[in-house]
Coordinates of C-alpha atoms and ligand atoms in Angstrom, one line a residue:
X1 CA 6.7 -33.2 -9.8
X2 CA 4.4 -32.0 -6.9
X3 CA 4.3 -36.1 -5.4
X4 CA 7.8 -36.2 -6.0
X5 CA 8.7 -32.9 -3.7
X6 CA 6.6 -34.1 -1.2
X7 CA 8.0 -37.8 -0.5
X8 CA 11.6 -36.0 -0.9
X9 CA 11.0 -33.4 1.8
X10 CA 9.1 -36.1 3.6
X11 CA 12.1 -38.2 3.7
X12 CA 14.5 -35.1 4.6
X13 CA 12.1 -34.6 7.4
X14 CA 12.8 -38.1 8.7
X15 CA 16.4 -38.1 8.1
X16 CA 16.9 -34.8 9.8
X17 CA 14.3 -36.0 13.4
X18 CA 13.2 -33.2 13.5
X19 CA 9.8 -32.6 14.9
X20 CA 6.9 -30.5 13.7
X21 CA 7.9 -30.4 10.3
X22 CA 5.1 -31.7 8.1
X23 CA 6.0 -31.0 4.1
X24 CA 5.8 -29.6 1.9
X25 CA 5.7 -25.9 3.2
X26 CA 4.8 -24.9 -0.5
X27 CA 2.4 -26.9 -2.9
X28 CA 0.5 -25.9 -6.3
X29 CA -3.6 -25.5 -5.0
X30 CA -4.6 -27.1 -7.7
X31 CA -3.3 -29.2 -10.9
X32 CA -4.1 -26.4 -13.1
X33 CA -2.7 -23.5 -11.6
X34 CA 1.0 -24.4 -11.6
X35 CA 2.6 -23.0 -9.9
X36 CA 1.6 -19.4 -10.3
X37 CA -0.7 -19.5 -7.5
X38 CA 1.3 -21.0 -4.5
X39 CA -0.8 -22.7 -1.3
X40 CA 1.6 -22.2 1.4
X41 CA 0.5 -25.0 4.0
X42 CA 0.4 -24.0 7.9
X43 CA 1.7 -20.8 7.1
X44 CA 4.9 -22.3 7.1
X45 CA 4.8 -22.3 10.7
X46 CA 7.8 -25.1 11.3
X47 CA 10.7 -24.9 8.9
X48 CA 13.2 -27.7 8.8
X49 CA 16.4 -26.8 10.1
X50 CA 18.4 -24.9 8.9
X51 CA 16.6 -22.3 7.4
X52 CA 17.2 -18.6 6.9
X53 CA 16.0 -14.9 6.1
X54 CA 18.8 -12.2 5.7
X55 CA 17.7 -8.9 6.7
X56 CA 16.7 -6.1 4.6
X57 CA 18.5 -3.0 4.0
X58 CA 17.9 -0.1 2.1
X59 CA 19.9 -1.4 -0.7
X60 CA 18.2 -5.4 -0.3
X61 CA 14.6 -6.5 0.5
X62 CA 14.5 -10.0 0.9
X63 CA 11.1 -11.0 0.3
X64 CA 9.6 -14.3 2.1
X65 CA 10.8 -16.0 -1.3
X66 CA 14.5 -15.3 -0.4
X67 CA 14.7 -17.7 2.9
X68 CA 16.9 -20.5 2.2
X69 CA 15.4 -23.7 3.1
X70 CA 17.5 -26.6 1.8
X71 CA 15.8 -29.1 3.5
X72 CA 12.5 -28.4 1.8
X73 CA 12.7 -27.8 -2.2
X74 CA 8.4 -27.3 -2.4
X75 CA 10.1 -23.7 -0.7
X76 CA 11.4 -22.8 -4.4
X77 CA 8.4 -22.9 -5.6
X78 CA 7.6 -19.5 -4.3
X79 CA 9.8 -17.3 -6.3
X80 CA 7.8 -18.8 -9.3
X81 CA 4.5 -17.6 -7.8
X82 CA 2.1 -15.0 -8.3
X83 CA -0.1 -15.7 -5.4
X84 CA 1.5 -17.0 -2.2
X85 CA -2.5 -18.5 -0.8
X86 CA -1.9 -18.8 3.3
X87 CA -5.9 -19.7 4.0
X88 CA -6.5 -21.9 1.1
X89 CA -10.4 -21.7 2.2
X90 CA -10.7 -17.6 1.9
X91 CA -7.8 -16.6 0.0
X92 CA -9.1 -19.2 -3.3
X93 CA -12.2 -17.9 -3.1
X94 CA -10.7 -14.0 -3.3
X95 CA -8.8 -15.1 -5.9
X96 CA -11.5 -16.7 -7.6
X97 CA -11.1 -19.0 -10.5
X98 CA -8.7 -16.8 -13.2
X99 CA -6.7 -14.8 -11.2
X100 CA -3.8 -13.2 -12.8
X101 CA -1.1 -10.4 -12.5
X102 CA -0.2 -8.5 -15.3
X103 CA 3.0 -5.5 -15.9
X104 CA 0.6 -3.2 -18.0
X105 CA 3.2 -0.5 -18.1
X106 CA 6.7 0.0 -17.6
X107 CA 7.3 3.4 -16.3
X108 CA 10.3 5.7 -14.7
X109 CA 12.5 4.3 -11.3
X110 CA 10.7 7.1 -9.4
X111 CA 7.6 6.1 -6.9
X112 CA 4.3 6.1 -8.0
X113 CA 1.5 7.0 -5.9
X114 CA -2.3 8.4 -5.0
X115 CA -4.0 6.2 -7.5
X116 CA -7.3 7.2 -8.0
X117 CA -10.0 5.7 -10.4
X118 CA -12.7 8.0 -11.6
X119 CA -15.2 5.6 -12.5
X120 CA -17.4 8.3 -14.8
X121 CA -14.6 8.9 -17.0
X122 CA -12.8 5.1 -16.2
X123 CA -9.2 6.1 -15.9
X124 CA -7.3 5.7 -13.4
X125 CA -5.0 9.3 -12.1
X126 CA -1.7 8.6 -10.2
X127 CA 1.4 10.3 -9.6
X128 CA 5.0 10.3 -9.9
X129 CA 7.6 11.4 -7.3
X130 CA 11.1 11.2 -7.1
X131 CA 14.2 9.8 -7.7
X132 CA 15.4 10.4 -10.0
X133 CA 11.8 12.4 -11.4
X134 CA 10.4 15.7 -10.6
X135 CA 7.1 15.9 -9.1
X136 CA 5.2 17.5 -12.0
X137 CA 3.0 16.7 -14.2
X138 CA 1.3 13.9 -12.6
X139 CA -0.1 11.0 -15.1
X140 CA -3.4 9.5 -16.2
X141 CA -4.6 5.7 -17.6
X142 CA -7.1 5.2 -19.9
X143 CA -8.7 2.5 -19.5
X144 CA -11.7 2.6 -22.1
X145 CA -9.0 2.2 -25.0
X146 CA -7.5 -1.4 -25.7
X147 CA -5.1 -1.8 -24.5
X148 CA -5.2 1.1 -22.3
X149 CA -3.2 4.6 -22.5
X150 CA -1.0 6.5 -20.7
X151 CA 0.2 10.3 -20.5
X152 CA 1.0 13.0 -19.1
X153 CA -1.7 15.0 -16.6
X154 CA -1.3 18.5 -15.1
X155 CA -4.5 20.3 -13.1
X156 CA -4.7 23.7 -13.1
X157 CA -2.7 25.4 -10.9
X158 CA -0.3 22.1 -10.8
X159 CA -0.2 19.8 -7.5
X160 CA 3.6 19.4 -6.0
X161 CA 4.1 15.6 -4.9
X162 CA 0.8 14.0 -4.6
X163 CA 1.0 11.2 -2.5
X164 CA -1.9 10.0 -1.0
X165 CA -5.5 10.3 -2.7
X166 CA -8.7 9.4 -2.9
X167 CA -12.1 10.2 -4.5
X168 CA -15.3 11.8 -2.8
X169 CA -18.5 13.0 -4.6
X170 CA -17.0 14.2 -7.9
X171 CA -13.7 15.0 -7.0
X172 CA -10.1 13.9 -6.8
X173 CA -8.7 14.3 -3.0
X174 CA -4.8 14.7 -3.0
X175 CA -2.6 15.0 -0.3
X176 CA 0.5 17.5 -1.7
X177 CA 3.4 16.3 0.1
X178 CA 5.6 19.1 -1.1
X179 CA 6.3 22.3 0.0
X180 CA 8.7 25.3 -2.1
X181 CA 8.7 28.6 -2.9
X182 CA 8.5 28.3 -6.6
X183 CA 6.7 25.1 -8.7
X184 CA 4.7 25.6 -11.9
X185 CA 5.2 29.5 -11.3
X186 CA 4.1 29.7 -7.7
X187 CA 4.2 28.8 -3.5
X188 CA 3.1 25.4 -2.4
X189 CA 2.9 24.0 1.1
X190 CA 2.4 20.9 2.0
X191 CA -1.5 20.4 1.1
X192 CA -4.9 19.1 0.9
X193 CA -5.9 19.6 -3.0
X194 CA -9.5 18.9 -4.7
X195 CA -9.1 18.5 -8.5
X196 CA -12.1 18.4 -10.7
X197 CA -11.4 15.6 -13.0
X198 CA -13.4 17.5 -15.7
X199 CA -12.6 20.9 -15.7
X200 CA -8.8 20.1 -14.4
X201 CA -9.3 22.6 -11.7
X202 CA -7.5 22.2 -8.4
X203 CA -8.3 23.6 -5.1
X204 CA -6.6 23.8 -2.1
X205 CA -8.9 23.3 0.9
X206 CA -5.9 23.1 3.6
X207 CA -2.3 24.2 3.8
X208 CA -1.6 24.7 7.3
X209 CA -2.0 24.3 10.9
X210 CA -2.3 27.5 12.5
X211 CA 0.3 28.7 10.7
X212 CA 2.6 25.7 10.7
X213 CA 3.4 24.3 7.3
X214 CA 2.2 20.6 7.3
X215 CA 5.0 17.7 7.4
X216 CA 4.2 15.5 4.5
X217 CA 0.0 15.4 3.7
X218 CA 0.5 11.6 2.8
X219 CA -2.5 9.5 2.5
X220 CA -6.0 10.3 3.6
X221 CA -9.9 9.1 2.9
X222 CA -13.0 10.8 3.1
X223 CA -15.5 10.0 5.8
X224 CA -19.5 9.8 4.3
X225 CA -19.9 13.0 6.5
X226 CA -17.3 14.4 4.6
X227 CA -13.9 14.6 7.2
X228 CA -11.0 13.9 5.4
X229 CA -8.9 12.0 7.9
X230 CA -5.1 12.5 6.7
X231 CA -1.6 11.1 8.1
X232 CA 1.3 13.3 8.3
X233 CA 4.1 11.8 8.8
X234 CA 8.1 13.1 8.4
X235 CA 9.0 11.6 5.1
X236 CA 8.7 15.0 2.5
X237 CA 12.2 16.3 4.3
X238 CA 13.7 13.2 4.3
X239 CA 13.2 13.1 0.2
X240 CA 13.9 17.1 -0.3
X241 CA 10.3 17.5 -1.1
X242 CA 9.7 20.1 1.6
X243 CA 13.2 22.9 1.5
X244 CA 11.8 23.4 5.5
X245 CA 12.1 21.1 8.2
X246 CA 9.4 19.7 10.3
X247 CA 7.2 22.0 12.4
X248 CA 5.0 19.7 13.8
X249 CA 4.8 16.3 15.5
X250 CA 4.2 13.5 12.8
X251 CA 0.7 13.0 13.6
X252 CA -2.6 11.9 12.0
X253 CA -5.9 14.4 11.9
X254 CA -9.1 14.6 11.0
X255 CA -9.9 18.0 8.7
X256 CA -13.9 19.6 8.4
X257 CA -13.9 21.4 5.6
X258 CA -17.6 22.9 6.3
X259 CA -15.8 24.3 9.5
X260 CA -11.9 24.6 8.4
X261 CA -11.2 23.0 11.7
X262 CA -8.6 20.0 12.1
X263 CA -8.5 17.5 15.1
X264 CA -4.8 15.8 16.1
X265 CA -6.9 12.1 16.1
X266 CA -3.7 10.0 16.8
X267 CA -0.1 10.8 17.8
X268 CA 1.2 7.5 18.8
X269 CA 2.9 6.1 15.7
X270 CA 6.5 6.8 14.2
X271 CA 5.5 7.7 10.7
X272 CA 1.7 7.4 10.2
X273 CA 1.4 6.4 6.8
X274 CA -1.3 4.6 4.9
X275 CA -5.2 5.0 6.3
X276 CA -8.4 3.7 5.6
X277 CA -12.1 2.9 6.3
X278 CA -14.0 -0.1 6.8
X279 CA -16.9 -0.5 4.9
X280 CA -18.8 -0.7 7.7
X281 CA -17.9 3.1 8.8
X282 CA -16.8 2.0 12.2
X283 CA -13.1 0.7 11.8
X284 CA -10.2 2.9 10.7
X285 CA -6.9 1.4 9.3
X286 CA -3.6 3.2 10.0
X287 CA -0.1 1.5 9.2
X288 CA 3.0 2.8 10.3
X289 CA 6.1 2.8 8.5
X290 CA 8.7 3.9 11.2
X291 CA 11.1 1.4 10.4
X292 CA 11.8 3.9 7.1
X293 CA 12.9 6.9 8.9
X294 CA 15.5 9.9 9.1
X295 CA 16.3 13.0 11.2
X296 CA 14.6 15.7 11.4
X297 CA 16.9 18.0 12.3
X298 CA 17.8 21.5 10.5
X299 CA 21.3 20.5 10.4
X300 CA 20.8 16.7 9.3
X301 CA 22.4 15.8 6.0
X302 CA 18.4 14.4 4.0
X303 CA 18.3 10.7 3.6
X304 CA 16.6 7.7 5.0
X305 CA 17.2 4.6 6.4
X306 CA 15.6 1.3 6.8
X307 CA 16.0 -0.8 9.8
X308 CA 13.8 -4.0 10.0
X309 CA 13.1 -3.8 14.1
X310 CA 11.3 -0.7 13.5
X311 CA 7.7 -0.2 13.3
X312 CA 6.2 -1.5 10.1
X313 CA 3.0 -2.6 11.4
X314 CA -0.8 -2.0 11.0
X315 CA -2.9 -0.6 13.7
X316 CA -6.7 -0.6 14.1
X317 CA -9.4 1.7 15.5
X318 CA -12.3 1.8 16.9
X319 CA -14.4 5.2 15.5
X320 CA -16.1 6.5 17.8
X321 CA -20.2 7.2 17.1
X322 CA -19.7 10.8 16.0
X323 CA -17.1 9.8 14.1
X324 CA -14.4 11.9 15.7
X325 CA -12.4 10.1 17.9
X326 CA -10.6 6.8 17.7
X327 CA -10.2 4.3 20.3
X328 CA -9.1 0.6 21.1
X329 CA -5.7 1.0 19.3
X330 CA -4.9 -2.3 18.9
X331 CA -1.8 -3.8 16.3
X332 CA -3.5 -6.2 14.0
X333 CA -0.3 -6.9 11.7
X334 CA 3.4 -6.6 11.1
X335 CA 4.1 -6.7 7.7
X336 CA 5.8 -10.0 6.4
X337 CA 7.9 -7.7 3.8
X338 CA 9.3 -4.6 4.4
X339 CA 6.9 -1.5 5.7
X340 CA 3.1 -1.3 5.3
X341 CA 3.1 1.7 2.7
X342 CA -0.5 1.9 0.9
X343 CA -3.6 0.7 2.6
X344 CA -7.3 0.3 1.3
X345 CA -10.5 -2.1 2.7
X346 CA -12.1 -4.4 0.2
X347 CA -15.8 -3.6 0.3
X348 CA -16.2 -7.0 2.0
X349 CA -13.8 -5.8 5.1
X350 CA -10.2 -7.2 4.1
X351 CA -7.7 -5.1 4.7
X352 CA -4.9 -4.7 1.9
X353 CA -1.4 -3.4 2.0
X354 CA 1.3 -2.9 -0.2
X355 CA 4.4 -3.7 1.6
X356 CA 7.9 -3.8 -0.4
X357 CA 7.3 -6.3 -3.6
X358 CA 3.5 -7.1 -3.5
X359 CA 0.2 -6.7 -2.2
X360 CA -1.6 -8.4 1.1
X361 CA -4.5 -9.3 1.6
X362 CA -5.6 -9.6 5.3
X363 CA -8.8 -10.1 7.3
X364 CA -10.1 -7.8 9.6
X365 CA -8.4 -9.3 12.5
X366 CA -5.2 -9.4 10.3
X367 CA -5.4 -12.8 9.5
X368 CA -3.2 -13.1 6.2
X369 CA -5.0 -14.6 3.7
X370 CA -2.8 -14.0 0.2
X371 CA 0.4 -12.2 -0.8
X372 CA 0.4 -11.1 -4.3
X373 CA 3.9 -10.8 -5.7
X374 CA 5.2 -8.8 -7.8
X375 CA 9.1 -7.8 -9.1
X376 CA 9.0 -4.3 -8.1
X377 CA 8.1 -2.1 -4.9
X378 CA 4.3 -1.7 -4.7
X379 CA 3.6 1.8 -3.2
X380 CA 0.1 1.9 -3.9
X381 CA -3.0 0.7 -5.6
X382 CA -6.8 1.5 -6.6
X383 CA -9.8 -0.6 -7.6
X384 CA -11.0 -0.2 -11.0
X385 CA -13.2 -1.2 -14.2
X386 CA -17.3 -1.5 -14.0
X387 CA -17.1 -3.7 -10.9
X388 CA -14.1 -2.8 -9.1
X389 CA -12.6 -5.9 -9.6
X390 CA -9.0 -4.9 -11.3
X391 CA -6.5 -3.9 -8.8
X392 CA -4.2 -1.3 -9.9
X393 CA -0.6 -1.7 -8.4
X394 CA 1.7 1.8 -8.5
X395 CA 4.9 1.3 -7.7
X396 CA 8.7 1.6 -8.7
X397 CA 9.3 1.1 -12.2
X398 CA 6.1 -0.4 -13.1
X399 CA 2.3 -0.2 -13.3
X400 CA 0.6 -4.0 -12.6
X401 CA -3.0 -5.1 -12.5
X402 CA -4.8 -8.3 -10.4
X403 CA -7.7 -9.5 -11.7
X404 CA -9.5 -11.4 -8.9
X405 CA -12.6 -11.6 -7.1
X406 CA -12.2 -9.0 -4.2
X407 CA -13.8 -5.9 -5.1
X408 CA -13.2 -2.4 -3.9
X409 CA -15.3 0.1 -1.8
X410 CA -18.1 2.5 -4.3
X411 CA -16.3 5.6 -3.4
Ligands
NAG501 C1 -6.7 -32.6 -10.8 O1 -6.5 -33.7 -9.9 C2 -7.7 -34.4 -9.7 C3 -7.5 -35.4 -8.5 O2 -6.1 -35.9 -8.6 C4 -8.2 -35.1 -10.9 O3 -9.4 -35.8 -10.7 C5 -8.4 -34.0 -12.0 O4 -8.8 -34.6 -13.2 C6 -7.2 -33.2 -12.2 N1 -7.5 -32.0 -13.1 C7 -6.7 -31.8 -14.1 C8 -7.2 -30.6 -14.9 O5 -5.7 -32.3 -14.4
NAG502 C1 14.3 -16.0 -4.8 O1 14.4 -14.6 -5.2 C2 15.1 -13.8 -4.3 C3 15.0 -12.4 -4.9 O2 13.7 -12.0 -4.8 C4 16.6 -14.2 -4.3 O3 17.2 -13.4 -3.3 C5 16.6 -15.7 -3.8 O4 17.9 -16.2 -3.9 C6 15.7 -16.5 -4.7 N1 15.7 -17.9 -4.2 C7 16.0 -18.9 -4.9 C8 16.0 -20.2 -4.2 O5 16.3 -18.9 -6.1
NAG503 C1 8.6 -4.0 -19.4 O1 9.9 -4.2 -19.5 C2 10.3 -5.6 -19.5 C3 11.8 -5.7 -19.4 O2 12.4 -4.8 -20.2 C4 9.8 -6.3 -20.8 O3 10.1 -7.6 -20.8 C5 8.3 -6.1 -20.8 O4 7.7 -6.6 -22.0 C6 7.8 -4.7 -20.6 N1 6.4 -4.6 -20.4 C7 5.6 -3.7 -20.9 C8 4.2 -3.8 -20.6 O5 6.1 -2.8 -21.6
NAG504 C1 16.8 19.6 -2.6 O1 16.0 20.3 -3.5 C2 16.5 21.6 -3.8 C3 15.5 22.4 -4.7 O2 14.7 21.5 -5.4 C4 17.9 21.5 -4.4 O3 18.4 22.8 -4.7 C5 18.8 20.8 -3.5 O4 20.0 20.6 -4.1 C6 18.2 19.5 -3.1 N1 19.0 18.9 -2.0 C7 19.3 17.6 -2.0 C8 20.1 17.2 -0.8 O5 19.0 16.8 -2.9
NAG505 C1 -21.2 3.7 5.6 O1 -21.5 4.9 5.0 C2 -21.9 4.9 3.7 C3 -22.0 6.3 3.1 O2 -22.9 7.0 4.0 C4 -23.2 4.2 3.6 O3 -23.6 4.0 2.2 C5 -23.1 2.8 4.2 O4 -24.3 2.2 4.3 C6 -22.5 2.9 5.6 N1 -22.3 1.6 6.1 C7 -22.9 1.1 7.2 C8 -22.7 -0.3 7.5 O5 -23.7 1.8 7.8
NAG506 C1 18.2 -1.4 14.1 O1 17.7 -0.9 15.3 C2 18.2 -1.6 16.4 C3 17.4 -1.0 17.6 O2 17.6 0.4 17.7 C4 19.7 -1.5 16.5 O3 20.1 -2.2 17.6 C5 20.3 -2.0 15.2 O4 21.7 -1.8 15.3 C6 19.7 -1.3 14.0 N1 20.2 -2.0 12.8 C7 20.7 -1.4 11.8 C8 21.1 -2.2 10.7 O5 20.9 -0.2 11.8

């Protein structure tokens, strides 16, 4: 099949004269791994005429797989795959040699988010937001039964709309993205929780900015020195998670809890969303979803909207020596599907970001190395099991796992 793609699209090349255009865009990388994992070849960088991507909507996302390109069939190839490999050199060696993608639960329409693996215990906590579910409890995975569990987890007092988390000496790290006057009994602002995986105890260690409620806590990590660097962007009034409308610029800040003090690092971006460090301690990772935005506005009906020319890119940073400041914003990346959502660092320094149906994989210079592709929207994800080399996928109607060769950061 693969010899007989390539002399067809070779011959539609010719027929058509069109320059450029070497097929097939799309081939198997190897005899054995039909066609699950897909090698696309020159990143697709001359498509034969004519060829076309609708735009996304709210309602739509067409993924990469949904161009038409009639002139090459290797192209329909890639809504079989997997793995979409762009640097066959790289990406098959992340892969390694079994990689595979697996649905390991089917859960509610709602987005699922703040995966965090507690590797002395090995389960994996995540959480649930809506539509069309609530916000509490949140849920936790097993993963030392076969096959693993799932069920229902609630700390004590519960978190409102975790959304972003992360795990630092012992404890979970949640950013609360909701704020009311009444959940599980009491008053919650937006948040920065601790929960003790063992004794189920949560603590808030910051709920407010001099007296401002926070916008939407969404994702955050934890500096070795112990900052929790957080992004706060608009999106908790936009879903009715917050009943107040924003005080404060959506920003992201860098919190001391030895001191209580918190830093404005960056107020550049749209809607700061995902952030991360590199594993060398001098990079940090912020994407920005912008393109997914609403208004602000006491008297605006909630909602959001999606517009493809916004920003849905990844930005990079410089951290400055005493790790307060960043510096040298430059973009790195503008996400092939939809907006850059959650984002983590490999412990070898690729960069990965869910963004709409999948999972990629990029180099530190934003180099895109793999897609993984999945049939629902990937919010989030976490690296688990002994060597941190199962990645969890949280999203939209399902929970997924990758087993491949990139492992995640000892956190
Ligand atoms: C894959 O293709 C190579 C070269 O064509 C061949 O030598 C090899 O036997 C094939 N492997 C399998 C598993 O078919
Ligand atoms: C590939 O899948 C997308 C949905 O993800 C669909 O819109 C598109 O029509 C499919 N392409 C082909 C050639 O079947
Ligand atoms: C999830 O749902 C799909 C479609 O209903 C089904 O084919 C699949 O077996 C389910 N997977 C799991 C892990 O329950
Ligand atoms: C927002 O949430 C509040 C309380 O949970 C509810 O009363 C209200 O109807 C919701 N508004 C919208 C627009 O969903
Ligand atoms: C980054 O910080 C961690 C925790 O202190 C440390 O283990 C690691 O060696 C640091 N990395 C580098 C390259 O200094
Ligand atoms: C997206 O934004 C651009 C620039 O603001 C605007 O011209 C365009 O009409 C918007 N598209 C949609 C579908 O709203």
């Amino acid at each position: 099949m693969k010899f007989s793609l390539v002399i067809l699209s070779n011959l539609l090349a010719l027929a058509l004269g069109q320059t450029g255009f070497l097929p097939p865009i799309a081939e198997p990388c190897d005899n054995t791994s039909l066609p699950r994992i897909l090698c696309i070849n020159n990143y697709a960088a001359v498509m034969p005429y004519p060829f076309f991507r609708p735009v996304s909507s709210l309602r739509n996302d067409y993924d990469f797989g949904a161009t038409s390109v009639p002139n090459d069939p290797s192209f329909l190839l890639v809504n079989q795959s997997d793995f979409l490999v762009f640097d066959r050199d790289r990406g098959l060696r992340l892969l390694g040699p079994k990689p595979s993608l697996t649905i390991v639960f089917n859960v509610t329409q709602s987005i699922h988010e703040a995966p965090v693996y507690v590797a002395s215990q090995n389960k994996l906590y995540l959480s649930q937001l809506p539509p069309p579910y609530g916000f509490l409890p949140q849920l936790v995975i097993d993963l030392n039964q076969d096959p693993p569990t799932i069920s229902e987890f609630l700390s004590d007092p519960p978190v409102y709309a975790a959304n972003g988390g992360t795990f630092h000496r012992g404890l979970i790290y949640w950013g609360a993205s909701g704020g009311v006057d009444d959940v599980g009994g009491m008053e919650q602002r937006v948040d920065i929780r601790t929960v003790d995986p063992v004794t189920k105890k949560s603590t808030t260690i910051l709920n407010n900015y001099f007296g401002n409620y926070f916008n939407n806590i969404d994702d955050l990590f934890v500096h070795p020195n112990g900052d929790v660097w957080f992004t706060d962007p608009d999106y908790g009034y936009f879903g009715n998670l917050t009943m107040t409308p924003p005080q404060l610029p959506a920003a992201t800040y860098r919190f001391r809890p030895s001191t209580g003090a918190v830093h404005l690092v960056e107020d550049t971006l749209t809607q700061p969303n995902g952030i991360a460090l590199s594993p060398c301690n001098r990079t940090v990772y912020i994407s920005d979803s912008g393109a997914l935005n609403g208004d602000i506005s006491p008297t605006s009906a909630r909602g959001i909207g999606y517009n493809q020319t916004g920003k849905r890119a990844i930005y990079a940073y410089d951290l400055s020596h005493d790790a307060t400041h960043l510096t040298n914003k430059r973009a790195i990346y503008l996400a092939e599907d939809f907006i850059p959502d959650g984002l983590k660092v490999a412990r070898n320094g690729y960069v990965v970001t869910a963004a709409g149906k999948g999972v990629d994989v990029l180099d530190k210079t934003g180099t895109l190395l793999v897609r993984v592709r999945t049939d629902f929207p990937v919010q989030n994800f976490a690296w688990a099991g002994r060597k941190l080399r199962t990645l969890w996928l949280t999203g939209t109607g399902a929970v997924a796992k990758v087993e491949w060769n990139l492992q995640g950061q000892v956190l």
